[in-house]
Short mmCIF file of C-alpha atoms and ligand atoms in Angstrom, two decimals:
data_model
loop_
_atom_site.label_atom_id
_atom_site.label_comp_id
_atom_site.label_asym_id
_atom_site.label_seq_id
_atom_site.Cartn_x
_atom_site.Cartn_y
_atom_site.Cartn_z
CA MET A 1 -6.28 27.24 -14.15
CA ARG A 2 -7.64 23.71 -13.65
CA SER A 3 -7.17 22.00 -10.30
CA TYR A 4 -8.22 18.67 -8.84
CA SER A 5 -8.53 17.43 -5.24
CA LEU A 6 -8.15 13.72 -4.68
CA ILE A 7 -8.13 11.19 -1.85
CA ALA A 8 -5.37 8.54 -1.95
CA PRO A 9 -6.05 5.67 0.49
CA ALA A 10 -3.37 3.51 2.16
CA LYS A 11 -3.32 -0.29 1.95
CA ILE A 12 -2.59 -3.14 4.33
CA ASN A 13 -1.54 -6.67 3.42
CA LEU A 14 -3.93 -9.33 4.67
CA TYR A 15 -1.65 -11.92 3.09
CA LEU A 16 1.91 -11.79 1.72
CA GLU A 17 3.65 -14.92 0.49
CA ILE A 18 7.03 -14.82 -1.24
CA LEU A 19 7.09 -17.49 -3.93
CA GLY A 20 10.38 -17.02 -5.73
CA ASP A 21 12.81 -14.83 -7.65
CA ARG A 22 12.15 -13.03 -10.93
CA PRO A 23 14.63 -12.39 -13.73
CA ASP A 24 14.09 -8.62 -13.21
CA GLY A 25 15.44 -8.84 -9.63
CA TYR A 26 12.02 -8.51 -7.95
CA HIS A 27 10.24 -11.33 -6.12
CA GLU A 28 7.27 -13.37 -7.31
CA LEU A 29 4.55 -12.68 -4.77
CA ALA A 30 1.04 -13.77 -3.87
CA MET A 31 -0.58 -11.02 -1.81
CA ILE A 32 -4.03 -10.02 -0.68
CA LEU A 33 -4.23 -6.26 -0.46
CA GLN A 34 -6.89 -4.19 1.27
CA SER A 35 -7.58 -0.45 1.04
CA ILE A 36 -8.25 1.41 4.27
CA GLU A 37 -9.86 4.79 4.89
CA LEU A 38 -6.64 6.35 6.21
CA ALA A 39 -5.67 8.48 3.20
CA ASP A 40 -3.54 11.36 1.94
CA GLU A 41 -5.13 14.46 0.40
CA ILE A 42 -3.67 15.44 -2.96
CA GLU A 43 -4.21 18.63 -4.91
CA VAL A 44 -3.00 18.83 -8.51
CA ARG A 45 -3.01 22.25 -10.21
CA ALA A 46 -2.08 23.25 -13.76
CA ILE A 47 0.66 25.87 -13.99
CA GLY A 48 1.68 27.84 -17.03
CA THR A 49 5.34 26.77 -17.12
CA ASP A 50 6.74 23.34 -18.03
CA THR A 51 7.90 22.59 -14.46
CA ILE A 52 6.73 20.06 -11.86
CA LEU A 53 6.42 21.45 -8.32
CA ILE A 54 5.84 19.36 -5.18
CA HIS A 55 4.80 20.69 -1.77
CA CYS A 56 4.39 18.34 1.17
CA ASP A 57 3.87 19.03 4.88
CA HIS A 58 5.91 15.95 5.95
CA PRO A 59 9.68 16.42 6.58
CA GLN A 60 10.58 12.90 5.36
CA VAL A 61 8.88 13.29 2.00
CA PRO A 62 11.16 14.65 -0.74
CA SER A 63 9.93 17.47 -2.96
CA ASP A 64 12.36 16.76 -5.81
CA SER A 65 12.28 14.24 -8.65
CA SER A 66 12.61 11.32 -6.19
CA ASN A 67 9.02 11.90 -5.04
CA LEU A 68 6.80 9.22 -6.60
CA ALA A 69 4.17 11.87 -7.39
CA TYR A 70 6.80 13.81 -9.38
CA ARG A 71 7.76 10.60 -11.21
CA ALA A 72 4.12 10.03 -12.14
CA VAL A 73 3.98 13.41 -13.96
CA GLU A 74 7.39 12.78 -15.53
CA LEU A 75 6.15 9.45 -16.90
CA MET A 76 2.98 11.06 -18.33
CA ALA A 77 5.09 13.84 -19.91
CA LYS A 78 7.36 11.22 -21.51
CA GLU A 79 4.40 9.20 -22.81
CA PHE A 80 2.47 12.24 -24.09
CA PRO A 81 5.09 14.91 -24.95
CA ASP A 82 2.79 16.92 -27.27
CA VAL A 83 0.04 17.11 -24.66
CA PHE A 84 2.58 18.12 -22.01
CA ALA A 85 3.85 20.88 -24.31
CA LYS A 86 0.27 22.08 -24.85
CA PHE A 87 -0.95 22.01 -21.22
CA GLY A 88 2.31 22.77 -19.34
CA GLY A 89 3.43 21.66 -15.92
CA VAL A 90 1.68 20.90 -12.64
CA GLU A 91 1.91 21.87 -8.99
CA ILE A 92 1.16 19.07 -6.51
CA THR A 93 0.33 19.61 -2.84
CA ILE A 94 0.38 16.51 -0.62
CA LYS A 95 -1.26 16.59 2.80
CA LYS A 96 0.21 13.49 4.47
CA HIS A 97 -1.95 11.43 6.80
CA ILE A 98 -0.43 8.05 5.85
CA PRO A 99 2.75 7.41 7.86
CA VAL A 100 5.88 7.43 5.68
CA ALA A 101 8.01 4.31 4.99
CA ALA A 102 5.53 2.31 7.01
CA GLY A 103 4.48 -0.59 4.74
CA LEU A 104 1.22 1.22 3.88
CA ALA A 105 2.10 2.27 0.30
CA GLY A 106 1.75 6.01 0.92
CA GLY A 107 4.07 7.04 -1.93
CA SER A 108 2.41 4.59 -4.34
CA ALA A 109 -1.04 5.97 -3.44
CA ASN A 110 0.18 9.53 -4.14
CA ALA A 111 1.54 8.46 -7.55
CA ALA A 112 -1.75 6.74 -8.43
CA ALA A 113 -3.71 9.90 -7.54
CA VAL A 114 -1.44 12.01 -9.77
CA LEU A 115 -1.97 9.65 -12.74
CA VAL A 116 -5.74 10.07 -12.37
CA ALA A 117 -5.49 13.87 -12.05
CA VAL A 118 -3.13 14.34 -15.00
CA ASP A 119 -5.30 12.09 -17.19
CA MET A 120 -8.24 14.43 -16.51
CA MET A 121 -6.21 17.65 -16.68
CA TRP A 122 -4.65 16.80 -20.04
CA GLN A 123 -7.99 15.39 -21.33
CA LEU A 124 -6.30 12.11 -22.30
CA GLY A 125 -9.33 9.88 -21.70
CA LEU A 126 -7.14 6.88 -20.78
CA THR A 127 -8.90 3.58 -20.16
CA GLN A 128 -8.51 1.75 -16.83
CA PRO A 129 -6.11 -0.84 -18.39
CA GLU A 130 -4.01 1.99 -19.89
CA LEU A 131 -3.81 3.73 -16.51
CA GLN A 132 -2.96 0.40 -14.83
CA ASP A 133 -0.16 -0.10 -17.32
CA LEU A 134 1.37 3.30 -16.53
CA ALA A 135 0.89 2.63 -12.80
CA ALA A 136 2.87 -0.64 -13.06
CA GLN A 137 5.80 1.29 -14.56
CA LEU A 138 5.94 3.47 -11.43
CA GLY A 139 5.95 0.70 -8.82
CA SER A 140 4.51 -2.68 -7.87
CA ASP A 141 1.89 -1.25 -5.46
CA VAL A 142 0.71 1.61 -7.69
CA PRO A 143 -1.82 -0.45 -9.76
CA PHE A 144 -3.54 -1.66 -6.58
CA CYS A 145 -3.59 1.86 -5.10
CA LEU A 146 -5.34 3.06 -8.27
CA ALA A 147 -8.05 0.39 -8.17
CA GLY A 148 -8.38 -0.10 -4.40
CA GLY A 149 -10.78 -2.41 -2.58
CA THR A 150 -9.76 -5.99 -1.86
CA ALA A 151 -7.57 -7.81 -4.40
CA LEU A 152 -5.28 -10.75 -4.94
CA ALA A 153 -2.01 -9.42 -6.39
CA THR A 154 0.49 -11.69 -8.13
CA GLY A 155 3.64 -11.26 -10.23
CA ARG A 156 5.59 -8.53 -8.43
CA GLY A 157 2.25 -7.30 -7.08
CA GLU A 158 1.02 -5.53 -10.21
CA GLN A 159 -1.27 -8.30 -11.57
CA LEU A 160 -4.61 -7.80 -9.87
CA ASN A 161 -7.65 -9.99 -9.36
CA ALA A 162 -10.47 -8.14 -7.60
CA LEU A 163 -12.03 -10.01 -4.67
CA SER A 164 -15.41 -9.41 -3.07
CA ALA A 165 -15.56 -6.10 -1.21
CA LEU A 166 -14.93 -6.14 2.53
CA ASP A 167 -15.88 -2.78 3.99
CA SER A 168 -17.27 -3.57 7.42
CA LEU A 169 -14.06 -4.40 9.31
CA TYR A 170 -12.11 -1.92 11.43
CA VAL A 171 -8.36 -1.67 11.82
CA VAL A 172 -6.05 -0.43 14.55
CA LEU A 173 -2.62 0.58 13.23
CA ALA A 174 0.44 1.13 15.39
CA LYS A 175 3.90 2.33 14.43
CA ASP A 176 6.98 3.58 16.24
CA ARG A 177 7.46 7.06 14.74
CA ASN A 178 11.27 6.78 14.87
CA LEU A 179 11.41 3.44 13.11
CA MET A 180 11.68 2.91 9.35
CA ILE A 181 12.33 -0.36 7.53
CA SER A 182 13.77 -0.39 4.05
CA THR A 183 11.66 -2.59 1.76
CA PRO A 184 14.72 -3.70 -0.34
CA TRP A 185 16.53 -4.70 2.89
CA ALA A 186 13.58 -6.86 4.04
CA TYR A 187 13.35 -8.75 0.72
CA LYS A 188 17.14 -9.17 0.54
CA ALA A 189 17.23 -10.56 4.10
CA TYR A 190 14.39 -12.94 3.22
CA ARG A 191 16.21 -14.14 0.10
CA SER A 192 19.42 -14.86 1.97
CA GLU A 193 17.63 -16.84 4.68
CA PHE A 194 14.82 -18.53 2.75
CA GLY A 195 16.02 -18.46 -0.88
CA HIS A 196 16.47 -22.25 -0.78
CA THR A 197 12.66 -22.64 -0.46
CA TYR A 198 11.92 -20.60 -3.63
CA VAL A 199 9.86 -22.11 -6.42
CA ARG A 200 11.97 -22.05 -9.61
CA ASP A 201 9.79 -23.14 -12.55
CA THR A 202 6.86 -21.24 -14.08
CA GLN A 203 4.39 -24.08 -13.67
CA SER A 204 5.03 -24.44 -9.93
CA LEU A 205 4.81 -20.67 -9.52
CA GLU A 206 1.43 -20.63 -11.24
CA SER A 207 0.14 -23.50 -9.14
CA ARG A 208 1.31 -21.81 -5.89
CA ALA A 209 -0.44 -18.55 -6.87
CA HIS A 210 -3.53 -20.57 -7.82
CA ARG A 211 -3.42 -22.28 -4.42
CA VAL A 212 -3.71 -18.87 -2.74
CA HIS A 213 -6.56 -17.88 -5.07
CA SER A 214 -8.56 -20.98 -4.26
CA GLY A 215 -7.35 -21.14 -0.65
CA PRO A 216 -8.90 -20.48 2.76
CA MET A 217 -8.20 -16.70 2.96
CA VAL A 218 -9.98 -15.93 -0.32
CA ASN A 219 -12.80 -18.19 0.84
CA ALA A 220 -13.06 -16.33 4.17
CA ILE A 221 -13.14 -13.02 2.26
CA ARG A 222 -15.89 -14.33 0.00
CA HIS A 223 -17.93 -15.20 3.10
CA LYS A 224 -17.01 -11.89 4.80
CA ASP A 225 -15.93 -13.97 7.81
CA GLY A 226 -13.94 -11.49 9.92
CA SER A 227 -12.89 -14.04 12.58
CA GLN A 228 -11.55 -16.41 9.96
CA ILE A 229 -9.78 -13.57 8.09
CA GLY A 230 -8.18 -12.56 11.40
CA ARG A 231 -6.94 -16.10 12.00
CA LEU A 232 -5.55 -16.48 8.46
CA LEU A 233 -3.51 -13.24 8.29
CA HIS A 234 -0.04 -14.06 6.96
CA ASN A 235 3.14 -12.17 6.06
CA ASP A 236 6.39 -14.00 5.18
CA LEU A 237 8.41 -10.81 5.83
CA GLU A 238 7.62 -11.10 9.54
CA LYS A 239 10.15 -13.96 9.58
CA VAL A 240 13.00 -11.50 8.99
CA VAL A 241 11.61 -8.34 10.61
CA LEU A 242 10.31 -9.68 13.96
CA PRO A 243 13.63 -11.27 15.06
CA THR A 244 15.61 -8.11 14.19
CA THR A 245 13.18 -5.36 15.28
CA PRO A 246 12.03 -5.71 18.90
CA GLN A 247 9.64 -2.72 18.68
CA VAL A 248 7.63 -4.55 15.99
CA ALA A 249 7.75 -7.87 17.86
CA GLN A 250 6.46 -6.16 21.04
CA LEU A 251 3.55 -4.55 19.21
CA ARG A 252 2.65 -7.89 17.60
CA GLU A 253 2.67 -9.58 21.02
CA ALA A 254 0.56 -6.86 22.61
CA PHE A 255 -2.04 -6.98 19.82
CA GLN A 256 -2.05 -10.78 20.07
CA SER A 257 -3.39 -10.58 23.62
CA SER A 258 -5.72 -7.61 22.97
CA GLY A 259 -8.83 -9.51 21.93
CA ALA A 260 -8.54 -8.43 18.27
CA LEU A 261 -9.70 -10.78 15.47
CA GLY A 262 -6.08 -11.06 14.34
CA THR A 263 -2.87 -9.08 13.98
CA MET A 264 -0.05 -8.84 11.43
CA MET A 265 2.73 -6.57 10.18
CA SER A 266 1.80 -4.74 6.96
CA GLY A 267 4.15 -5.14 3.96
CA SER A 268 7.78 -4.78 5.04
CA GLY A 269 6.64 -2.98 8.19
CA PRO A 270 7.14 -1.50 10.64
CA THR A 271 3.38 -0.82 10.94
CA VAL A 272 1.48 -3.52 12.80
CA PHE A 273 -2.29 -3.75 12.41
CA ALA A 274 -5.09 -5.52 14.22
CA LEU A 275 -8.50 -6.39 12.76
CA CYS A 276 -11.66 -5.58 14.74
CA GLU A 277 -15.35 -6.14 14.13
CA SER A 278 -16.59 -2.64 15.02
CA GLU A 279 -15.33 0.83 15.85
CA ALA A 280 -16.05 0.24 19.57
CA HIS A 281 -14.03 -3.01 19.42
CA ALA A 282 -11.15 -1.16 17.69
CA GLN A 283 -11.14 1.61 20.35
CA GLN A 284 -11.08 -1.07 23.05
CA VAL A 285 -8.15 -2.90 21.41
CA GLN A 286 -6.26 0.37 20.98
CA GLN A 287 -6.71 1.32 24.67
CA LYS A 288 -5.58 -2.13 25.79
CA VAL A 289 -2.42 -2.07 23.66
CA ARG A 290 -1.60 1.54 24.67
CA GLY A 291 -1.68 0.29 28.27
CA MET A 292 0.67 -2.61 27.50
CA ILE A 293 3.30 -0.68 25.51
CA ALA A 294 5.77 1.40 27.49
CA ASN A 295 7.38 2.89 24.33
CA PRO A 296 6.20 6.56 24.16
CA ASN A 297 7.08 6.82 20.44
CA VAL A 298 4.26 4.59 19.24
CA ASP A 299 1.46 6.31 17.29
CA PHE A 300 -1.97 4.70 16.87
CA TRP A 301 -4.70 5.10 14.27
CA VAL A 302 -8.20 3.64 14.13
CA THR A 303 -9.61 3.31 10.64
CA ARG A 304 -11.76 0.92 8.62
CA PHE A 305 -11.64 -1.11 5.42
CA SER A 306 -12.52 0.79 2.26
CA ASN A 307 -13.72 -0.62 -1.04
CA ARG A 308 -12.37 2.32 -3.05
CA GLY A 309 -9.09 3.36 -4.64
CA ILE A 310 -8.30 6.89 -5.83
CA GLN A 311 -11.25 9.24 -5.43
CA VAL A 312 -11.68 12.62 -7.11
CA VAL A 313 -13.26 14.93 -4.54
CA SER A 314 -13.52 18.11 -6.61
CA SER A 315 -12.36 19.72 -9.80
CA VAL A 316 -12.21 23.43 -10.60
CA SER A 317 -11.57 24.85 -14.05
P1 ATP B 1 5.39 0.26 0.39
O1 ATP B 1 4.36 -0.26 1.35
O2 ATP B 1 4.88 0.45 -1.03
O3 ATP B 1 6.73 -0.40 0.46
P2 ATP B 1 5.93 2.36 2.22
O4 ATP B 1 4.60 2.70 2.85
O5 ATP B 1 6.79 1.43 3.01
O6 ATP B 1 5.66 1.78 0.79
P3 ATP B 1 6.34 5.10 1.47
O7 ATP B 1 5.56 5.84 2.50
O8 ATP B 1 5.75 5.02 0.11
O9 ATP B 1 6.73 3.64 1.96
O10 ATP B 1 7.80 5.78 1.43
C1 ATP B 1 8.95 5.09 1.07
C2 ATP B 1 10.07 6.09 0.76
O11 ATP B 1 9.74 6.81 -0.42
C3 ATP B 1 10.27 7.12 1.85
O12 ATP B 1 11.59 7.01 2.29
C4 ATP B 1 10.01 8.48 1.23
O13 ATP B 1 11.00 9.42 1.53
C5 ATP B 1 9.99 8.20 -0.28
N1 ATP B 1 8.89 8.90 -0.98
C6 ATP B 1 8.93 9.34 -2.24
N2 ATP B 1 7.75 9.91 -2.61
C7 ATP B 1 6.93 9.81 -1.55
C8 ATP B 1 5.59 10.21 -1.32
N3 ATP B 1 4.87 10.85 -2.24
N4 ATP B 1 5.04 9.93 -0.12
C9 ATP B 1 5.78 9.26 0.81
N5 ATP B 1 7.06 8.89 0.66
C10 ATP B 1 7.65 9.14 -0.52
#
């Protein structure tokens, strides 16, 4: 029976600006997304029956049809029913290294890996745009997780513009293991407080997104200027999360005085990250912040930028 092993990297947001509302209920965003080397390991195996089985070693990850990896197979089965009938179901094993509900797109990365594996397993030969299209149906972050690297994402986050690769920076991540923030809650809270600032017409939306594309952060990325990137980190969702979640605010403050190039919350949090110029610098920043934070529930990770999305490590037929 065929099986595939894949690596599914997490992402951080170097920039997240909320521009306005969309008719579909999502927000219009302008984000700069960055893959990091912290990644889940995914194994996808063909099984003779027409079932979808999920195994995961993390207690907060569901193994039923609410798992995004399950939904990725379901979508492929719906799109290609004859091929599904011919090849049968799949068994997916997820080894979680990406913290769950952390603003690091762990579930989206798993779904992207499953799309790649099923495409190979069912010998579909889908093009990158076709895979991206399926990815967008599963979630706003899934297309980026598939492609990886550094990208400007607009629309609800699914329209990607690749930016020049940035793979030399290091990242320290910190997260309270007992804390989870619901992404829908964060966006709803932002809408109720800042909805009056939203851009309403298409032309203004386009010009705001264009402003980000031709703005200082993209310029700093083009010049691989780590100090400038650190200074320009931005996330609108901090405006609603920091005042209501003291654990996140404390981590942000500690990283601020740690000598890092810059610090920011990723996505809707609660993970906070700090940018560093080398592994030694990252270890130093981590030690400093560990010393400043009394909360024993905070976990730390040191990782680095990656210029890759989903990677196939091995395939066995
Ligand atoms: P994003 O940054 O895209 O908002 P996130 O990192 O905040 O995502 P995830 O780790 O993807 O969040 O998990 C969000 C929720 O989805 C969790 O409550 C989890 O139970 C559920 N979930 C479903 N499938 C998965 C999966 N494969 N891996 C992790 N969580 C999953």
